[in-house]
Amino acid sequence: QVQLVESGGGLVQAGGSLRLSCAASGRTFSSYYMAWFRQAPGKQREFVSGISRSGDRTGYAESVKGRFTISRDNAKNTVYLQMNSLKPEDTALYYCAADLINWFRPDYWGQGTQVTVSS
C-alpha cells in the first residue's frame, strides 16, 4: 500500500502559477502509475493528468493541455503538477492518486489540496 500527501495548493490570481507536490510513502514508488484528479464544488471528480512509472509517458485532460505539466522524481518519491496560466475554472480540490496498473482508475488517493484561482 502507498500513502499520499499533497501540498502546494493556495490562492492565486488568474494567469498565475502554482506547483503541486505529492509525497508518497510505503511500497516502492516507482512501481506506481501516478495521476492528478480534481473536483470542483458541485461537480464530479475529473482526471487532470497521469504519468507512467518511469515518467516516459504522460497524459492530460484537454482542458489543461499546454498549461499543466506532470513530472515525477522517483528518487524523492514525489510527483509534481506544474500549473501555469491558471483560470478561475481550475479552482478545485486537487487529488494525487496512484495505481499499479494504469492512471485511469487509481486505487490509492491522497486527501487533496485546495487550489483557488481568482478572476
CSV table of N, CA and C in Angstrom, one decimal:
chain,number,residue,atom,x,y,z
A,1,GLN,N,0.8,-1.2,0.0
A,1,GLN,CA,0.0,0.0,0.0
A,1,GLN,C,0.9,1.2,0.0
A,2,VAL,N,0.3,2.3,-0.5
A,2,VAL,CA,1.1,3.6,-0.6
A,2,VAL,C,0.3,4.7,0.0
A,3,GLN,N,0.9,5.6,0.7
A,3,GLN,CA,0.3,6.7,1.3
A,3,GLN,C,0.7,8.0,0.6
A,4,LEU,N,-0.3,8.9,0.3
A,4,LEU,CA,0.0,10.0,-0.5
A,4,LEU,C,-0.4,11.3,0.2
A,5,VAL,N,0.5,12.3,0.2
A,5,VAL,CA,0.3,13.6,0.8
A,5,VAL,C,0.6,14.7,-0.1
A,6,GLU,N,-0.5,15.5,-0.4
A,6,GLU,CA,-0.4,16.6,-1.4
A,6,GLU,C,0.0,17.9,-0.6
A,7,SER,N,0.6,18.8,-1.4
A,7,SER,CA,1.0,20.1,-0.8
A,7,SER,C,1.1,21.0,-2.0
A,8,GLY,N,1.1,22.4,-1.7
A,8,GLY,CA,1.4,23.3,-2.7
A,8,GLY,C,0.2,24.1,-3.2
A,9,GLY,N,-1.0,23.7,-2.7
A,9,GLY,CA,-2.2,24.5,-3.1
A,9,GLY,C,-2.2,25.9,-2.5
A,10,GLY,N,-3.2,26.7,-3.0
A,10,GLY,CA,-3.3,28.0,-2.4
A,10,GLY,C,-4.2,28.9,-3.3
A,11,LEU,N,-4.2,30.2,-3.0
A,11,LEU,CA,-4.9,31.2,-3.7
A,11,LEU,C,-4.0,31.9,-4.7
A,12,VAL,N,-4.4,32.0,-5.9
A,12,VAL,CA,-3.6,32.7,-6.9
A,12,VAL,C,-4.5,33.4,-7.9
A,13,GLN,N,-4.0,34.5,-8.5
A,13,GLN,CA,-4.8,35.2,-9.4
A,13,GLN,C,-4.8,34.5,-10.8
A,14,ALA,N,-5.8,34.8,-11.6
A,14,ALA,CA,-5.9,34.3,-12.9
A,14,ALA,C,-4.6,34.7,-13.7
A,15,GLY,N,-4.1,33.7,-14.4
A,15,GLY,CA,-2.8,33.9,-15.1
A,15,GLY,C,-1.6,33.5,-14.4
A,16,GLY,N,-1.8,33.3,-13.1
A,16,GLY,CA,-0.6,32.9,-12.3
A,16,GLY,C,-0.3,31.4,-12.3
A,17,SER,N,0.6,31.0,-11.5
A,17,SER,CA,1.1,29.6,-11.5
A,17,SER,C,1.2,29.1,-10.1
A,18,LEU,N,1.1,27.8,-10.0
A,18,LEU,CA,1.3,27.0,-8.8
A,18,LEU,C,1.9,25.7,-9.1
A,19,ARG,N,2.6,25.2,-8.2
A,19,ARG,CA,3.2,23.8,-8.3
A,19,ARG,C,2.8,22.9,-7.2
A,20,LEU,N,2.1,21.9,-7.5
A,20,LEU,CA,1.6,20.9,-6.5
A,20,LEU,C,2.6,19.8,-6.4
A,21,SER,N,2.8,19.3,-5.2
A,21,SER,CA,3.6,18.2,-4.9
A,21,SER,C,2.8,17.1,-4.2
A,22,CYS,N,3.3,15.9,-4.5
A,22,CYS,CA,2.6,14.7,-3.8
A,22,CYS,C,3.7,13.8,-3.4
A,23,ALA,N,3.9,13.7,-2.1
A,23,ALA,CA,4.9,12.8,-1.5
A,23,ALA,C,4.3,11.4,-1.2
A,24,ALA,N,5.0,10.4,-1.6
A,24,ALA,CA,4.5,9.1,-1.4
A,24,ALA,C,5.3,8.3,-0.4
A,25,SER,N,4.7,7.4,0.4
A,25,SER,CA,5.5,6.5,1.2
A,25,SER,C,4.8,5.2,1.2
A,26,GLY,N,5.5,4.2,1.6
A,26,GLY,CA,5.0,2.8,1.6
A,26,GLY,C,5.8,2.0,0.6
A,27,ARG,N,5.1,1.3,-0.3
A,27,ARG,CA,5.8,0.4,-1.2
A,27,ARG,C,6.5,1.2,-2.2
A,28,THR,N,7.3,0.6,-3.0
A,28,THR,CA,8.2,1.2,-4.0
A,28,THR,C,7.5,2.2,-4.9
A,29,PHE,N,7.8,3.4,-4.8
A,29,PHE,CA,7.1,4.5,-5.6
A,29,PHE,C,7.2,4.2,-7.0
A,30,SER,N,8.3,3.8,-7.5
A,30,SER,CA,8.5,3.6,-9.0
A,30,SER,C,7.6,2.5,-9.6
A,31,SER,N,6.9,1.7,-8.7
A,31,SER,CA,6.0,0.7,-9.2
A,31,SER,C,4.7,1.2,-9.6
A,32,TYR,N,4.4,2.5,-9.2
A,32,TYR,CA,3.1,3.1,-9.4
A,32,TYR,C,3.0,4.0,-10.6
A,33,TYR,N,1.9,3.9,-11.3
A,33,TYR,CA,1.5,5.0,-12.2
A,33,TYR,C,0.9,6.1,-11.2
A,34,MET,N,1.1,7.3,-11.6
A,34,MET,CA,0.7,8.4,-10.7
A,34,MET,C,-0.3,9.3,-11.5
A,35,ALA,N,-1.2,10.0,-10.8
A,35,ALA,CA,-2.1,10.8,-11.5
A,35,ALA,C,-2.6,12.0,-10.6
A,36,TRP,N,-3.1,13.0,-11.2
A,36,TRP,CA,-3.8,14.1,-10.5
A,36,TRP,C,-5.2,14.1,-11.0
A,37,PHE,N,-6.1,14.3,-10.1
A,37,PHE,CA,-7.5,14.5,-10.4
A,37,PHE,C,-7.9,15.7,-9.7
A,38,ARG,N,-9.1,16.3,-10.0
A,38,ARG,CA,-9.6,17.4,-9.3
A,38,ARG,C,-11.1,17.3,-9.2
A,39,GLN,N,-11.7,18.0,-8.2
A,39,GLN,CA,-13.1,18.1,-8.0
A,39,GLN,C,-13.5,19.5,-7.6
A,40,ALA,N,-14.3,20.1,-8.4
A,40,ALA,CA,-14.8,21.4,-8.2
A,40,ALA,C,-16.1,21.3,-7.4
A,41,PRO,N,-16.5,22.3,-6.7
A,41,PRO,CA,-17.8,22.2,-5.9
A,41,PRO,C,-19.0,21.9,-6.8
A,42,GLY,N,-19.8,20.9,-6.5
A,42,GLY,CA,-20.9,20.6,-7.2
A,42,GLY,C,-20.7,19.8,-8.5
A,43,LYS,N,-19.4,19.4,-8.7
A,43,LYS,CA,-19.1,18.7,-9.9
A,43,LYS,C,-18.4,17.3,-9.5
A,44,GLN,N,-18.4,16.4,-10.5
A,44,GLN,CA,-17.8,15.2,-10.3
A,44,GLN,C,-16.2,15.3,-10.4
A,45,ARG,N,-15.6,14.4,-9.7
A,45,ARG,CA,-14.1,14.4,-9.8
A,45,ARG,C,-13.7,14.0,-11.2
A,46,GLU,N,-12.7,14.7,-11.7
A,46,GLU,CA,-12.2,14.5,-13.1
A,46,GLU,C,-10.7,14.3,-13.2
A,47,PHE,N,-10.3,13.6,-14.2
A,47,PHE,CA,-8.9,13.3,-14.4
A,47,PHE,C,-8.3,14.6,-14.9
A,48,VAL,N,-7.0,14.9,-14.4
A,48,VAL,CA,-6.3,16.1,-14.9
A,48,VAL,C,-5.1,15.6,-15.7
A,49,SER,N,-4.3,14.7,-15.1
A,49,SER,CA,-3.0,14.3,-15.7
A,49,SER,C,-2.5,13.0,-15.1
A,50,GLY,N,-1.8,12.2,-15.9
A,50,GLY,CA,-1.2,11.0,-15.4
A,50,GLY,C,0.2,10.8,-16.0
A,51,ILE,N,1.0,10.0,-15.3
A,51,ILE,CA,2.4,9.7,-15.7
A,51,ILE,C,2.7,8.3,-15.4
A,52,SER,N,3.5,7.7,-16.3
A,52,SER,CA,3.9,6.3,-16.2
A,52,SER,C,4.9,6.1,-15.1
A,53,ARG,N,5.3,4.9,-14.9
A,53,ARG,CA,6.1,4.6,-13.7
A,53,ARG,C,7.5,5.2,-13.9
A,54,SER,N,8.0,5.1,-15.1
A,54,SER,CA,9.4,5.7,-15.4
A,54,SER,C,9.3,7.2,-15.7
A,55,GLY,N,8.1,7.7,-16.0
A,55,GLY,CA,8.0,9.1,-16.4
A,55,GLY,C,8.1,9.3,-17.9
A,56,ASP,N,8.2,8.3,-18.7
A,56,ASP,CA,8.4,8.5,-20.1
A,56,ASP,C,7.1,8.7,-20.9
A,57,ARG,N,6.0,8.5,-20.2
A,57,ARG,CA,4.7,8.8,-20.8
A,57,ARG,C,3.8,9.6,-19.9
A,58,THR,N,3.1,10.5,-20.5
A,58,THR,CA,2.2,11.4,-19.8
A,58,THR,C,0.9,11.5,-20.5
A,59,GLY,N,-0.1,11.9,-19.8
A,59,GLY,CA,-1.4,12.2,-20.4
A,59,GLY,C,-2.1,13.4,-19.7
A,60,TYR,N,-2.9,14.1,-20.5
A,60,TYR,CA,-3.5,15.3,-19.9
A,60,TYR,C,-5.0,15.4,-20.4
A,61,ALA,N,-5.8,16.0,-19.5
A,61,ALA,CA,-7.1,16.4,-20.0
A,61,ALA,C,-7.0,17.5,-21.0
A,62,GLU,N,-8.0,17.5,-21.9
A,62,GLU,CA,-7.9,18.6,-22.9
A,62,GLU,C,-7.9,20.0,-22.3
A,63,SER,N,-8.6,20.1,-21.2
A,63,SER,CA,-8.8,21.4,-20.6
A,63,SER,C,-7.5,22.0,-20.0
A,64,VAL,N,-6.5,21.1,-19.8
A,64,VAL,CA,-5.2,21.6,-19.2
A,64,VAL,C,-4.0,21.5,-20.1
A,65,LYS,N,-4.2,20.9,-21.3
A,65,LYS,CA,-3.1,20.7,-22.2
A,65,LYS,C,-2.4,22.0,-22.5
A,66,GLY,N,-1.1,22.0,-22.5
A,66,GLY,CA,-0.4,23.2,-22.8
A,66,GLY,C,-0.2,24.1,-21.6
A,67,ARG,N,-0.9,23.9,-20.6
A,67,ARG,CA,-0.8,24.8,-19.4
A,67,ARG,C,-0.2,24.0,-18.2
A,68,PHE,N,-0.6,22.8,-18.0
A,68,PHE,CA,-0.1,22.0,-16.9
A,68,PHE,C,0.9,21.0,-17.3
A,69,THR,N,1.9,20.7,-16.5
A,69,THR,CA,2.9,19.7,-16.7
A,69,THR,C,3.1,18.8,-15.5
A,70,ILE,N,3.0,17.5,-15.8
A,70,ILE,CA,3.2,16.5,-14.7
A,70,ILE,C,4.6,16.0,-14.8
A,71,SER,N,5.2,15.7,-13.7
A,71,SER,CA,6.6,15.1,-13.6
A,71,SER,C,6.7,14.3,-12.4
A,72,ARG,N,7.7,13.5,-12.3
A,72,ARG,CA,8.0,12.7,-11.1
A,72,ARG,C,9.5,12.6,-10.8
A,73,ASP,N,9.8,12.4,-9.6
A,73,ASP,CA,11.2,12.2,-9.2
A,73,ASP,C,11.2,10.9,-8.3
A,74,ASN,N,11.5,9.8,-8.9
A,74,ASN,CA,11.4,8.5,-8.2
A,74,ASN,C,12.4,8.4,-7.1
A,75,ALA,N,13.5,9.2,-7.2
A,75,ALA,CA,14.5,9.2,-6.1
A,75,ALA,C,13.9,9.9,-4.8
A,76,LYS,N,13.0,10.8,-5.1
A,76,LYS,CA,12.4,11.5,-4.0
A,76,LYS,C,11.0,11.1,-3.6
A,77,ASN,N,10.5,10.0,-4.3
A,77,ASN,CA,9.1,9.5,-4.1
A,77,ASN,C,8.1,10.6,-4.2
A,78,THR,N,8.2,11.5,-5.2
A,78,THR,CA,7.4,12.6,-5.3
A,78,THR,C,6.9,12.8,-6.8
A,79,VAL,N,5.7,13.2,-6.9
A,79,VAL,CA,5.1,13.6,-8.2
A,79,VAL,C,4.7,15.0,-8.1
A,80,TYR,N,4.8,15.8,-9.3
A,80,TYR,CA,4.5,17.2,-9.3
A,80,TYR,C,3.5,17.5,-10.4
A,81,LEU,N,2.8,18.6,-10.1
A,81,LEU,CA,2.0,19.2,-11.2
A,81,LEU,C,2.2,20.7,-11.3
A,82,GLN,N,2.9,21.1,-12.3
A,82,GLN,CA,3.2,22.5,-12.5
A,82,GLN,C,2.0,23.1,-13.3
A,83,MET,N,1.4,24.1,-12.7
A,83,MET,CA,0.2,24.6,-13.3
A,83,MET,C,0.4,26.1,-13.7
A,84,ASN,N,0.4,26.4,-15.0
A,84,ASN,CA,0.6,27.8,-15.5
A,84,ASN,C,-0.7,28.3,-16.1
A,85,SER,N,-0.7,29.6,-16.3
A,85,SER,CA,-1.8,30.3,-16.9
A,85,SER,C,-3.1,29.8,-16.3
A,86,LEU,N,-3.2,29.8,-15.0
A,86,LEU,CA,-4.4,29.3,-14.3
A,86,LEU,C,-5.6,30.2,-14.6
A,87,LYS,N,-6.7,29.5,-14.6
A,87,LYS,CA,-8.0,30.1,-14.9
A,87,LYS,C,-8.9,29.9,-13.7
A,88,PRO,N,-9.9,30.8,-13.5
A,88,PRO,CA,-10.9,30.6,-12.4
A,88,PRO,C,-11.5,29.2,-12.5
A,89,GLU,N,-11.7,28.6,-13.7
A,89,GLU,CA,-12.3,27.3,-13.8
A,89,GLU,C,-11.4,26.2,-13.4
A,90,ASP,N,-10.2,26.5,-13.1
A,90,ASP,CA,-9.2,25.5,-12.5
A,90,ASP,C,-9.4,25.3,-11.0
A,91,THR,N,-10.2,26.2,-10.4
A,91,THR,CA,-10.5,26.1,-9.0
A,91,THR,C,-11.1,24.8,-8.6
A,92,ALA,N,-10.5,24.1,-7.7
A,92,ALA,CA,-10.9,22.7,-7.3
A,92,ALA,C,-10.0,22.2,-6.2
A,93,LEU,N,-10.5,21.1,-5.6
A,93,LEU,CA,-9.7,20.3,-4.7
A,93,LEU,C,-8.9,19.3,-5.6
A,94,TYR,N,-7.6,19.4,-5.5
A,94,TYR,CA,-6.7,18.6,-6.4
A,94,TYR,C,-6.2,17.3,-5.6
A,95,TYR,N,-6.4,16.2,-6.2
A,95,TYR,CA,-6.0,14.9,-5.5
A,95,TYR,C,-4.9,14.3,-6.3
A,96,CYS,N,-4.0,13.7,-5.5
A,96,CYS,CA,-2.9,12.9,-6.1
A,96,CYS,C,-3.4,11.4,-5.9
A,97,ALA,N,-3.1,10.6,-6.9
A,97,ALA,CA,-3.6,9.2,-6.9
A,97,ALA,C,-2.5,8.3,-7.5
A,98,ALA,N,-2.6,7.0,-7.1
A,98,ALA,CA,-1.6,6.0,-7.5
A,98,ALA,C,-2.2,4.7,-7.8
A,99,ASP,N,-1.6,4.0,-8.7
A,99,ASP,CA,-2.2,2.7,-9.1
A,99,ASP,C,-1.0,1.8,-9.7
A,100,LEU,N,-1.1,0.5,-9.5
A,100,LEU,CA,-0.1,-0.4,-10.1
A,100,LEU,C,-0.3,-0.7,-11.5
A,101,ILE,N,-1.5,-0.4,-12.1
A,101,ILE,CA,-1.9,-0.9,-13.4
A,101,ILE,C,-1.9,0.2,-14.4
A,102,ASN,N,-2.6,1.3,-14.1
A,102,ASN,CA,-2.7,2.5,-15.0
A,102,ASN,C,-3.0,3.7,-14.2
A,103,TRP,N,-3.2,4.9,-14.9
A,103,TRP,CA,-3.5,6.1,-14.2
A,103,TRP,C,-5.0,6.4,-14.3
A,104,PHE,N,-5.8,5.6,-14.9
A,104,PHE,CA,-7.2,6.0,-15.2
A,104,PHE,C,-8.1,5.7,-14.0
A,105,ARG,N,-7.9,4.6,-13.3
A,105,ARG,CA,-8.7,4.2,-12.2
A,105,ARG,C,-7.9,3.8,-11.0
A,106,PRO,N,-7.3,4.9,-10.4
A,106,PRO,CA,-6.3,4.6,-9.3
A,106,PRO,C,-7.0,4.0,-8.1
A,107,ASP,N,-6.2,3.2,-7.3
A,107,ASP,CA,-6.7,2.6,-6.1
A,107,ASP,C,-6.4,3.4,-4.9
A,108,TYR,N,-5.4,4.2,-4.9
A,108,TYR,CA,-4.9,5.0,-3.8
A,108,TYR,C,-5.0,6.5,-4.0
A,109,TRP,N,-5.5,7.1,-2.9
A,109,TRP,CA,-5.7,8.6,-3.0
A,109,TRP,C,-5.2,9.3,-1.9
A,110,GLY,N,-4.8,10.6,-2.1
A,110,GLY,CA,-4.4,11.5,-1.1
A,110,GLY,C,-5.6,12.2,-0.6
A,111,GLN,N,-5.4,13.1,0.4
A,111,GLN,CA,-6.5,13.9,1.0
A,111,GLN,C,-6.9,15.1,0.2
A,112,GLY,N,-6.1,15.5,-0.7
A,112,GLY,CA,-6.4,16.7,-1.5
A,112,GLY,C,-5.7,18.0,-1.1
A,113,THR,N,-5.5,18.9,-2.0
A,113,THR,CA,-5.0,20.2,-1.7
A,113,THR,C,-5.8,21.2,-2.5
A,114,GLN,N,-6.3,22.3,-1.8
A,114,GLN,CA,-7.2,23.2,-2.5
A,114,GLN,C,-6.4,24.2,-3.4
A,115,VAL,N,-6.9,24.4,-4.6
A,115,VAL,CA,-6.4,25.4,-5.5
A,115,VAL,C,-7.6,26.4,-5.8
A,116,THR,N,-7.4,27.6,-5.5
A,116,THR,CA,-8.4,28.7,-5.8
A,116,THR,C,-7.8,29.7,-6.7
A,117,VAL,N,-8.4,30.0,-7.8
A,117,VAL,CA,-8.0,30.9,-8.8
A,117,VAL,C,-9.0,32.1,-8.8
A,118,SER,N,-8.5,33.3,-8.5
A,118,SER,CA,-9.4,34.4,-8.5
A,118,SER,C,-9.4,35.2,-9.8
A,119,SER,N,-10.5,35.7,-10.2
A,119,SER,CA,-10.5,36.5,-11.5
A,119,SER,C,-10.1,37.9,-11.4
